[in-house]
PDB file of C-alpha atoms and ligand atoms in Angstrom:
ATOM      1  CA  UNK Q   1      -0.268   0.287  -0.165  1.00 93.00           C
ATOM      2  CA  UNK Q   2       1.235   3.341  -0.756  1.00 97.00           C
ATOM      3  CA  UNK Q   3      -0.829   5.652   0.677  1.00 98.00           C
ATOM      4  CA  UNK Q   4      -2.982   5.047   3.759  1.00 98.00           C
ATOM      5  CA  UNK Q   5      -5.902   7.596   4.900  1.00 98.00           C
ATOM      6  CA  UNK Q   6      -7.555   6.924   7.954  1.00 98.00           C
ATOM      7  CA  UNK Q   7     -10.323   8.573   9.184  1.00 98.00           C
ATOM      8  CA  UNK Q   8      -8.871  12.159   8.532  1.00 98.00           C
ATOM      9  CA  UNK Q   9     -10.773  15.282   8.832  1.00 98.00           C
ATOM     10  CA  UNK Q  10     -10.074  18.497   7.494  1.00 97.00           C
ATOM     11  CA  UNK Q  11     -11.702  21.625   7.016  1.00 95.00           C
ATOM     12  CA  UNK Q  12     -10.958  25.369   6.699  1.00 95.00           C
ATOM     13  CA  UNK Q  13     -11.565  28.021   9.689  1.00 90.00           C
ATOM     14  CA  UNK Q  14     -14.684  26.403  11.289  1.00 85.00           C
ATOM     15  CA  UNK Q  15     -15.560  25.053   7.463  1.00 92.00           C
ATOM     16  CA  UNK Q  16     -15.600  21.529   7.355  1.00 95.00           C
ATOM     17  CA  UNK Q  17     -14.247  20.204   4.003  1.00 97.00           C
ATOM     18  CA  UNK Q  18     -13.516  16.060   4.889  1.00 98.00           C
ATOM     19  CA  UNK Q  19     -14.964  13.930   7.630  1.00 97.00           C
ATOM     20  CA  UNK Q  20     -14.049  10.381   8.675  1.00 97.00           C
ATOM     21  CA  UNK Q  21     -12.014   9.838   5.266  1.00 98.00           C
ATOM     22  CA  UNK Q  22     -10.420   6.190   5.450  1.00 98.00           C
ATOM     23  CA  UNK Q  23      -8.967   4.994   1.946  1.00 98.00           C
ATOM     24  CA  UNK Q  24      -6.191   3.449   0.482  1.00 98.00           C
ATOM     25  CA  UNK Q  25      -3.957   3.677  -2.277  1.00 98.00           C
ATOM     26  CA  UNK Q  26      -1.858   0.531  -3.646  1.00 98.00           C
ATOM     27  CA  UNK Q  27       1.314   0.916  -5.868  1.00 97.00           C
ATOM     28  CA  UNK Q  28       0.464   0.840  -9.465  1.00 96.00           C
ATOM     29  CA  UNK Q  29      -3.490   1.563  -9.190  1.00 96.00           C
ATOM     30  CA  UNK Q  30      -5.659   4.098 -10.688  1.00 97.00           C
ATOM     31  CA  UNK Q  31      -7.810   5.397  -8.273  1.00 98.00           C
ATOM     32  CA  UNK Q  32     -10.372   7.665  -8.787  1.00 97.00           C
ATOM     33  CA  UNK Q  33     -12.073  10.214  -6.350  1.00 97.00           C
ATOM     34  CA  UNK Q  34     -15.708  11.314  -7.452  1.00 95.00           C
ATOM     35  CA  UNK Q  35     -18.443  13.582  -6.517  1.00 92.00           C
ATOM     36  CA  UNK Q  36     -19.933  17.122  -6.697  1.00 89.00           C
ATOM     37  CA  UNK Q  37     -18.117  20.143  -6.445  1.00 88.00           C
ATOM     38  CA  UNK Q  38     -17.701  21.266  -3.390  1.00 91.00           C
ATOM     39  CA  UNK Q  39     -17.722  17.692  -1.841  1.00 94.00           C
ATOM     40  CA  UNK Q  40     -13.809  17.848  -0.649  1.00 96.00           C
ATOM     41  CA  UNK Q  41     -12.399  16.245  -3.309  1.00 96.00           C
ATOM     42  CA  UNK Q  42      -9.392  19.182  -3.944  1.00 96.00           C
ATOM     43  CA  UNK Q  43      -9.109  19.237   0.305  1.00 97.00           C
ATOM     44  CA  UNK Q  44      -8.652  15.611  -0.241  1.00 98.00           C
ATOM     45  CA  UNK Q  45      -5.249  15.832  -2.396  1.00 98.00           C
ATOM     46  CA  UNK Q  46      -3.888  18.565  -0.573  1.00 97.00           C
ATOM     47  CA  UNK Q  47      -4.148  17.149   2.424  1.00 98.00           C
ATOM     48  CA  UNK Q  48      -2.047  14.320   0.850  1.00 98.00           C
ATOM     49  CA  UNK Q  49       0.502  16.778  -0.491  1.00 96.00           C
ATOM     50  CA  UNK Q  50       0.636  18.594   2.937  1.00 96.00           C
ATOM     51  CA  UNK Q  51      -0.917  22.145   1.614  1.00 95.00           C
ATOM     52  CA  UNK Q  52      -4.226  21.523   3.769  1.00 96.00           C
ATOM     53  CA  UNK Q  53      -3.333  20.121   7.198  1.00 95.00           C
ATOM     54  CA  UNK Q  54      -5.646  17.530   8.805  1.00 97.00           C
ATOM     55  CA  UNK Q  55      -7.660  17.959  11.889  1.00 96.00           C
ATOM     56  CA  UNK Q  56      -7.908  14.466  12.842  1.00 97.00           C
ATOM     57  CA  UNK Q  57      -7.203  11.036  11.629  1.00 98.00           C
ATOM     58  CA  UNK Q  58      -3.714  10.157  10.030  1.00 98.00           C
ATOM     59  CA  UNK Q  59      -2.415   9.511   6.470  1.00 98.00           C
ATOM     60  CA  UNK Q  60       0.519   7.503   5.818  1.00 98.00           C
ATOM     61  CA  UNK Q  61       2.594   7.247   3.002  1.00 98.00           C
ATOM     62  CA  UNK Q  62       4.700   4.087   2.391  1.00 96.00           C
ATOM     63  CA  UNK Q  63       4.037   2.746   5.520  1.00 96.00           C
ATOM     64  CA  UNK Q  64       4.953   6.052   7.197  1.00 97.00           C
ATOM     65  CA  UNK Q  65       3.170   8.933   8.713  1.00 98.00           C
ATOM     66  CA  UNK Q  66       3.245  12.461   6.820  1.00 98.00           C
ATOM     67  CA  UNK Q  67       1.953  14.359  10.415  1.00 96.00           C
ATOM     68  CA  UNK Q  68       5.047  15.854  10.531  1.00 95.00           C
ATOM     69  CA  UNK Q  69       6.401  16.215   6.878  1.00 96.00           C
ATOM     70  CA  UNK Q  70       5.992  19.549   5.404  1.00 94.00           C
ATOM     71  CA  UNK Q  71       4.751  20.076   1.574  1.00 92.00           C
ATOM     72  CA  UNK Q  72       8.268  20.488   0.285  1.00 89.00           C
ATOM     73  CA  UNK Q  73       9.497  16.690   2.033  1.00 92.00           C
ATOM     74  CA  UNK Q  74       6.061  15.280   1.028  1.00 94.00           C
ATOM     75  CA  UNK Q  75       7.317  16.365  -2.896  1.00 91.00           C
ATOM     76  CA  UNK Q  76      11.015  14.105  -2.197  1.00 89.00           C
ATOM     77  CA  UNK Q  77       9.424  11.608  -0.681  1.00 93.00           C
ATOM     78  CA  UNK Q  78       7.863  11.148  -4.527  1.00 93.00           C
ATOM     79  CA  UNK Q  79       4.385  12.770  -3.750  1.00 95.00           C
ATOM     80  CA  UNK Q  80       3.749  14.748  -6.518  1.00 94.00           C
ATOM     81  CA  UNK Q  81       0.148  17.103  -6.770  1.00 94.00           C
ATOM     82  CA  UNK Q  82      -0.724  19.039  -9.964  1.00 93.00           C
ATOM     83  CA  UNK Q  83      -3.174  21.276  -8.898  1.00 90.00           C
ATOM     84  CA  UNK Q  84      -6.626  22.614 -10.530  1.00 88.00           C
ATOM     85  CA  UNK Q  85      -6.104  25.118 -13.242  1.00 79.00           C
ATOM     86  CA  UNK Q  86      -3.252  23.960 -14.435  1.00 74.00           C
ATOM     87  CA  UNK Q  87      -1.035  26.465 -12.702  1.00 79.00           C
ATOM     88  CA  UNK Q  88       2.026  26.835 -15.586  1.00 89.00           C
ATOM     89  CA  UNK Q  89       4.152  29.559 -15.779  1.00 91.00           C
ATOM     90  CA  UNK Q  90       3.514  31.349 -18.291  1.00 91.00           C
ATOM     91  CA  UNK Q  91       6.287  33.279 -19.021  1.00 92.00           C
ATOM     92  CA  UNK Q  92       8.555  30.531 -18.456  1.00 95.00           C
ATOM     93  CA  UNK Q  93       9.414  27.836 -21.601  1.00 96.00           C
ATOM     94  CA  UNK Q  94       7.810  24.446 -21.927  1.00 96.00           C
ATOM     95  CA  UNK Q  95      10.619  23.383 -21.264  1.00 95.00           C
ATOM     96  CA  UNK Q  96      11.772  25.321 -18.074  1.00 94.00           C
ATOM     97  CA  UNK Q  97       7.961  24.636 -16.831  1.00 94.00           C
ATOM     98  CA  UNK Q  98       9.301  20.814 -17.119  1.00 94.00           C
ATOM     99  CA  UNK Q  99      12.671  21.002 -16.081  1.00 92.00           C
ATOM    100  CA  UNK Q 100      11.021  23.105 -12.184  1.00 89.00           C
ATOM    101  CA  UNK Q 101       9.167  19.657 -11.855  1.00 89.00           C
ATOM    102  CA  UNK Q 102      12.838  17.786 -11.412  1.00 87.00           C
ATOM    103  CA  UNK Q 103      13.890  20.566  -8.853  1.00 78.00           C
ATOM    104  CA  UNK Q 104      10.977  19.883  -6.578  1.00 66.00           C
ATOM    105  CA  UNK Q 105      12.609  17.132  -5.997  1.00 63.00           C
ATOM    106  CA  UNK Q 106      15.118  19.046  -3.850  1.00 61.00           C
ATOM    107  CA  UNK Q 107      18.293  17.582  -4.929  1.00 64.00           C
ATOM    108  CA  UNK Q 108      20.010  18.902  -7.880  1.00 70.00           C
ATOM    109  CA  UNK Q 109      20.718  16.417 -11.069  1.00 74.00           C
ATOM    110  CA  UNK Q 110      23.087  16.544 -13.898  1.00 80.00           C
ATOM    111  CA  UNK Q 111      22.332  18.271 -17.165  1.00 83.00           C
ATOM    112  CA  UNK Q 112      22.458  14.321 -18.644  1.00 85.00           C
ATOM    113  CA  UNK Q 113      19.935  13.438 -16.399  1.00 85.00           C
ATOM    114  CA  UNK Q 114      17.728  16.531 -16.912  1.00 88.00           C
ATOM    115  CA  UNK Q 115      17.587  15.596 -20.724  1.00 91.00           C
ATOM    116  CA  UNK Q 116      17.206  11.846 -20.593  1.00 90.00           C
ATOM    117  CA  UNK Q 117      14.257  12.180 -17.650  1.00 89.00           C
ATOM    118  CA  UNK Q 118      13.002  15.236 -19.536  1.00 94.00           C
ATOM    119  CA  UNK Q 119      12.864  12.956 -23.163  1.00 94.00           C
ATOM    120  CA  UNK Q 120      11.126  10.154 -21.494  1.00 91.00           C
ATOM    121  CA  UNK Q 121       8.354  12.412 -20.483  1.00 92.00           C
ATOM    122  CA  UNK Q 122       8.280  14.151 -24.044  1.00 94.00           C
ATOM    123  CA  UNK Q 123       7.181  10.998 -25.287  1.00 91.00           C
ATOM    124  CA  UNK Q 124       4.275  11.057 -24.060  1.00 87.00           C
ATOM    125  CA  UNK Q 125       3.430  14.420 -25.263  1.00 90.00           C
ATOM    126  CA  UNK Q 126       4.782  14.759 -28.608  1.00 90.00           C
ATOM    127  CA  UNK Q 127       2.800  18.447 -28.666  1.00 91.00           C
ATOM    128  CA  UNK Q 128       5.155  19.757 -25.935  1.00 94.00           C
ATOM    129  CA  UNK Q 129       8.145  18.372 -27.481  1.00 94.00           C
ATOM    130  CA  UNK Q 130       7.448  20.612 -30.970  1.00 93.00           C
ATOM    131  CA  UNK Q 131       6.791  23.660 -28.452  1.00 95.00           C
ATOM    132  CA  UNK Q 132       9.704  22.763 -26.170  1.00 95.00           C
ATOM    133  CA  UNK Q 133      11.156  26.783 -26.773  1.00 96.00           C
ATOM    134  CA  UNK Q 134       7.850  28.142 -26.556  1.00 95.00           C
ATOM    135  CA  UNK Q 135       6.263  30.328 -23.714  1.00 96.00           C
ATOM    136  CA  UNK Q 136       3.764  28.264 -21.558  1.00 95.00           C
ATOM    137  CA  UNK Q 137       1.782  31.178 -21.991  1.00 95.00           C
ATOM    138  CA  UNK Q 138       1.180  30.222 -26.046  1.00 94.00           C
ATOM    139  CA  UNK Q 139       0.140  27.015 -25.217  1.00 93.00           C
ATOM    140  CA  UNK Q 140      -3.949  26.430 -25.751  1.00 90.00           C
ATOM    141  CA  UNK Q 141      -5.582  25.443 -22.252  1.00 89.00           C
ATOM    142  CA  UNK Q 142      -5.263  21.155 -23.178  1.00 89.00           C
ATOM    143  CA  UNK Q 143      -1.696  21.582 -23.911  1.00 92.00           C
ATOM    144  CA  UNK Q 144      -0.792  23.380 -20.443  1.00 93.00           C
ATOM    145  CA  UNK Q 145      -2.352  21.237 -19.231  1.00 92.00           C
ATOM    146  CA  UNK Q 146      -0.462  18.446 -20.587  1.00 92.00           C
ATOM    147  CA  UNK Q 147       2.732  20.266 -19.572  1.00 95.00           C
ATOM    148  CA  UNK Q 148       1.029  20.410 -15.593  1.00 94.00           C
ATOM    149  CA  UNK Q 149       0.717  16.580 -16.030  1.00 94.00           C
ATOM    150  CA  UNK Q 150       4.675  16.445 -17.311  1.00 94.00           C
ATOM    151  CA  UNK Q 151       6.071  18.715 -14.763  1.00 93.00           C
ATOM    152  CA  UNK Q 152       4.315  16.018 -12.150  1.00 93.00           C
ATOM    153  CA  UNK Q 153       6.061  13.408 -13.724  1.00 93.00           C
ATOM    154  CA  UNK Q 154       9.733  15.201 -13.756  1.00 92.00           C
ATOM    155  CA  UNK Q 155       9.489  14.619 -10.190  1.00 88.00           C
ATOM    156  CA  UNK Q 156       9.409  10.606 -10.908  1.00 89.00           C
ATOM    157  CA  UNK Q 157       6.300  10.049  -8.199  1.00 93.00           C
ATOM    158  CA  UNK Q 158       5.829   7.123  -6.450  1.00 95.00           C
ATOM    159  CA  UNK Q 159       1.876   8.880  -6.447  1.00 97.00           C
ATOM    160  CA  UNK Q 160       0.492  11.523  -8.679  1.00 97.00           C
ATOM    161  CA  UNK Q 161      -2.216  13.683  -7.682  1.00 97.00           C
ATOM    162  CA  UNK Q 162      -4.241  15.047 -10.405  1.00 97.00           C
ATOM    163  CA  UNK Q 163      -6.849  17.056  -9.750  1.00 96.00           C
ATOM    164  CA  UNK Q 164      -9.894  17.977 -12.664  1.00 94.00           C
ATOM    165  CA  UNK Q 165      -7.105  17.458 -15.203  1.00 94.00           C
ATOM    166  CA  UNK Q 166     -10.280  17.978 -17.767  1.00 92.00           C
ATOM    167  CA  UNK Q 167     -11.642  21.058 -15.612  1.00 90.00           C
ATOM    168  CA  UNK Q 168     -12.667  23.415 -18.801  1.00 86.00           C
ATOM    169  CA  UNK Q 169     -10.933  21.578 -21.767  1.00 89.00           C
ATOM    170  CA  UNK Q 170     -13.257  21.066 -24.771  1.00 87.00           C
ATOM    171  CA  UNK Q 171     -14.495  17.548 -25.206  1.00 88.00           C
ATOM    172  CA  UNK Q 172     -11.794  16.005 -27.745  1.00 87.00           C
ATOM    173  CA  UNK Q 173      -8.982  17.029 -25.411  1.00 88.00           C
ATOM    174  CA  UNK Q 174     -11.135  15.519 -22.776  1.00 91.00           C
ATOM    175  CA  UNK Q 175     -10.444  12.561 -24.546  1.00 91.00           C
ATOM    176  CA  UNK Q 176      -6.633  13.282 -24.837  1.00 90.00           C
ATOM    177  CA  UNK Q 177      -6.580  14.106 -21.244  1.00 91.00           C
ATOM    178  CA  UNK Q 178      -7.823  11.108 -20.368  1.00 93.00           C
ATOM    179  CA  UNK Q 179      -6.010   8.840 -22.474  1.00 92.00           C
ATOM    180  CA  UNK Q 180      -2.703  10.125 -21.375  1.00 92.00           C
ATOM    181  CA  UNK Q 181      -4.157   9.422 -17.777  1.00 94.00           C
ATOM    182  CA  UNK Q 182      -5.031   5.649 -18.775  1.00 93.00           C
ATOM    183  CA  UNK Q 183      -1.731   5.144 -20.254  1.00 91.00           C
ATOM    184  CA  UNK Q 184       0.052   6.293 -16.905  1.00 91.00           C
ATOM    185  CA  UNK Q 185      -1.149   3.216 -15.655  1.00 86.00           C
ATOM    186  CA  UNK Q 186       1.428   0.981 -18.334  1.00 84.00           C
ATOM    187  CA  UNK Q 187       3.924   3.420 -17.205  1.00 84.00           C
ATOM    188  CA  UNK Q 188       3.750   1.767 -13.723  1.00 88.00           C
ATOM    189  CA  UNK Q 189       2.723   5.414 -12.351  1.00 93.00           C
ATOM    190  CA  UNK Q 190       0.436   5.352  -9.325  1.00 97.00           C
ATOM    191  CA  UNK Q 191      -2.297   7.697 -10.131  1.00 98.00           C
ATOM    192  CA  UNK Q 192      -5.236   9.316  -7.476  1.00 98.00           C
ATOM    193  CA  UNK Q 193      -6.964  11.496  -9.553  1.00 98.00           C
ATOM    194  CA  UNK Q 194      -9.829  13.662  -8.684  1.00 97.00           C
ATOM    195  CA  UNK Q 195     -12.686  14.683 -11.200  1.00 94.00           C
ATOM    196  CA  UNK Q 196     -16.428  16.065 -11.680  1.00 88.00           C
ATOM    197  CA  UNK Q 197     -16.533  13.887 -14.921  1.00 90.00           C
ATOM    198  CA  UNK Q 198     -17.194  11.066 -13.382  1.00 91.00           C
ATOM    199  CA  UNK Q 199     -18.400   8.684 -15.825  1.00 91.00           C
ATOM    200  CA  UNK Q 200     -14.894   8.984 -17.799  1.00 92.00           C
ATOM    201  CA  UNK Q 201     -12.653   8.942 -14.671  1.00 95.00           C
ATOM    202  CA  UNK Q 202     -14.325   5.784 -12.765  1.00 95.00           C
ATOM    203  CA  UNK Q 203     -14.405   4.070 -16.948  1.00 94.00           C
ATOM    204  CA  UNK Q 204     -10.075   4.439 -16.415  1.00 95.00           C
ATOM    205  CA  UNK Q 205     -10.042   3.790 -12.912  1.00 96.00           C
ATOM    206  CA  UNK Q 206      -9.306   0.479 -11.186  1.00 97.00           C
ATOM    207  CA  UNK Q 207     -10.957   1.569  -8.215  1.00 98.00           C
ATOM    208  CA  UNK Q 208     -13.001   4.478  -7.115  1.00 97.00           C
ATOM    209  CA  UNK Q 209     -14.201   6.193  -3.959  1.00 97.00           C
ATOM    210  CA  UNK Q 210     -17.382   8.562  -4.112  1.00 96.00           C
ATOM    211  CA  UNK Q 211     -17.425  11.629  -2.038  1.00 96.00           C
ATOM    212  CA  UNK Q 212     -20.303  13.681  -0.569  1.00 94.00           C
ATOM    213  CA  UNK Q 213     -20.208  16.695   1.684  1.00 95.00           C
ATOM    214  CA  UNK Q 214     -16.404  15.087   2.783  1.00 97.00           C
ATOM    215  CA  UNK Q 215     -17.070  11.966   3.867  1.00 97.00           C
ATOM    216  CA  UNK Q 216     -16.831   8.541   1.769  1.00 97.00           C
ATOM    217  CA  UNK Q 217     -19.917   7.563   0.572  1.00 95.00           C
ATOM    218  CA  UNK Q 218     -19.788   4.690  -1.457  1.00 96.00           C
ATOM    219  CA  UNK Q 219     -16.145   2.571  -2.951  1.00 97.00           C
ATOM    220  CA  UNK Q 220     -15.852   0.024  -5.163  1.00 97.00           C
ATOM    221  CA  UNK Q 221     -14.369  -0.585  -8.359  1.00 97.00           C
ATOM    222  CA  UNK Q 222     -14.538   1.665 -11.185  1.00 95.00           C
ATOM    223  CA  UNK Q 223     -16.643  -0.511 -13.237  1.00 95.00           C
ATOM    224  CA  UNK Q 224     -19.086  -1.846 -10.111  1.00 96.00           C
ATOM    225  CA  UNK Q 225     -19.499   1.883  -9.542  1.00 95.00           C
ATOM    226  CA  UNK Q 226     -20.525   2.954 -12.933  1.00 93.00           C
ATOM    227  CA  UNK Q 227     -22.691  -0.348 -13.257  1.00 94.00           C
ATOM    228  CA  UNK Q 228     -24.665   0.287 -10.046  1.00 93.00           C
ATOM    229  CA  UNK Q 229     -27.977   2.352 -10.998  1.00 90.00           C
ATOM    230  CA  UNK Q 230     -28.203   4.120  -7.202  1.00 88.00           C
ATOM    231  CA  UNK Q 231     -25.091   5.440  -7.222  1.00 87.00           C
ATOM    232  CA  UNK Q 232     -25.015   6.544 -10.445  1.00 86.00           C
ATOM    233  CA  UNK Q 233     -28.459   8.724 -10.203  1.00 85.00           C
ATOM    234  CA  UNK Q 234     -27.742   9.185  -6.396  1.00 82.00           C
ATOM    235  CA  UNK Q 235     -24.324  10.716  -6.706  1.00 77.00           C
ATOM    236  CA  UNK Q 236     -22.712  10.919 -10.062  1.00 74.00           C
ATOM    237  CA  UNK Q 237     -25.559  12.654 -11.752  1.00 69.00           C
ATOM    238  CA  UNK Q 238     -24.869  10.953 -15.371  1.00 52.00           C
ATOM    239  CA  UNK Q 239     -26.773   8.508 -16.931  1.00 41.00           C
TER     240      UNK Q 239
HETATM  241  P1  ATP J 301     -14.368  21.607  -6.157  1.00 76.93           P
HETATM  242  O1  ATP J 301     -14.456  20.614  -7.571  1.00 76.93           O
HETATM  243  O2  ATP J 301     -15.167  22.876  -6.766  1.00 76.93           O
HETATM  244  O3  ATP J 301     -13.051  21.898  -6.329  1.00 76.93           O
HETATM  245  P2  ATP J 301     -13.995  20.001  -4.385  1.00 76.93           P
HETATM  246  O4  ATP J 301     -15.117  18.549  -4.649  1.00 76.93           O
HETATM  247  O5  ATP J 301     -13.001  19.739  -4.810  1.00 76.93           O
HETATM  248  O6  ATP J 301     -14.967  20.804  -4.975  1.00 76.93           O
HETATM  249  P3  ATP J 301     -13.196  20.822  -2.001  1.00 76.93           P
HETATM  250  O7  ATP J 301     -12.398  22.475  -3.159  1.00 76.93           O
HETATM  251  O8  ATP J 301     -12.270  21.231  -1.594  1.00 76.93           O
HETATM  252  O9  ATP J 301     -14.520  20.491  -3.152  1.00 76.93           O
HETATM  253  O10 ATP J 301     -14.205  22.047  -0.862  1.00 76.93           O
HETATM  254  C1  ATP J 301     -14.816  21.646  -0.025  1.00 76.93           C
HETATM  255  C2  ATP J 301     -15.789  22.490   0.757  1.00 76.93           C
HETATM  256  O11 ATP J 301     -14.696  23.045   1.371  1.00 76.93           O
HETATM  257  C3  ATP J 301     -16.222  22.918   0.481  1.00 76.93           C
HETATM  258  O12 ATP J 301     -17.360  24.145   0.954  1.00 76.93           O
HETATM  259  C4  ATP J 301     -15.565  24.387  -0.131  1.00 76.93           C
HETATM  260  O13 ATP J 301     -16.400  25.812  -0.401  1.00 76.93           O
HETATM  261  C5  ATP J 301     -14.885  24.686   1.001  1.00 76.93           C
HETATM  262  N1  ATP J 301     -13.489  25.373   1.239  1.00 76.93           N
HETATM  263  C6  ATP J 301     -12.838  24.943   0.190  1.00 76.93           C
HETATM  264  N2  ATP J 301     -11.438  25.971  -0.274  1.00 76.93           N
HETATM  265  C7  ATP J 301     -11.822  26.519   0.692  1.00 76.93           C
HETATM  266  C8  ATP J 301     -10.851  27.330   1.176  1.00 76.93           C
HETATM  267  N3  ATP J 301      -9.850  27.830   0.657  1.00 76.93           N
HETATM  268  N4  ATP J 301     -11.682  27.863   2.055  1.00 76.93           N
HETATM  269  C9  ATP J 301     -12.679  28.185   2.647  1.00 76.93           C
HETATM  270  N5  ATP J 301     -13.141  26.839   2.513  1.00 76.93           N
HETATM  271  C10 ATP J 301     -12.749  26.460   1.459  1.00 76.93           C
END
């Protein structure tokens, strides 16, 4: 088990955002976190990467508690967070944005190491290779999302947290992004992905958790969740 959360609660001031969340992610899995806007998906990912501090419960990564580990050190442990809104650095080039992902690891890499790492990532994103020296601001929304995911991969993460990668993208780009996420499993990357697009996310996930008002209300394989009329009608707002 790479990630284990037990009875985690978190909030903002007096507002409770997570209540008693228990979940796990095994190595090599793609796990989906679905639920309506405001259900707590982003807060859950932030509690793992260290941007939100839980008020109760425990989070363990590779068997060790994260309680005393601050956010930058969590990156070094292998937790990469691709936040909602693909916040790439517009004035930097595509190459510089990618390389920042590797620097987040906390140790310097040689130019040769960096080139090899970048080449491996660019194999997944040929469209970025063609635009390597352009500024990130010149990329389309879908390309910026690819860049954000690519930057996450540059950290060689043991766990990649993806927050709403399909948000605001045109349907054809949404398909492309989901194809990329699906392919990550073949690369051996372990993924926890939060999405409002429940149907597509559960279709590519090994397992999924449904969040409602900060609590896990259902957990099963992606396929079983999608096959349950109650789940689909009650929580997913689809079908
Ligand atoms: P979204 O898709 O909109 O990001 P979500 O499922 O990711 O939704 P969260 O963003 O985790 O949900 O929000 C969970 C709850 O916490 C919501 O009630 C939200 O209003 C509240 N919340 C989120 N961020 C903050 C913040 N910075 N300050 C106060 N309340 C917040």
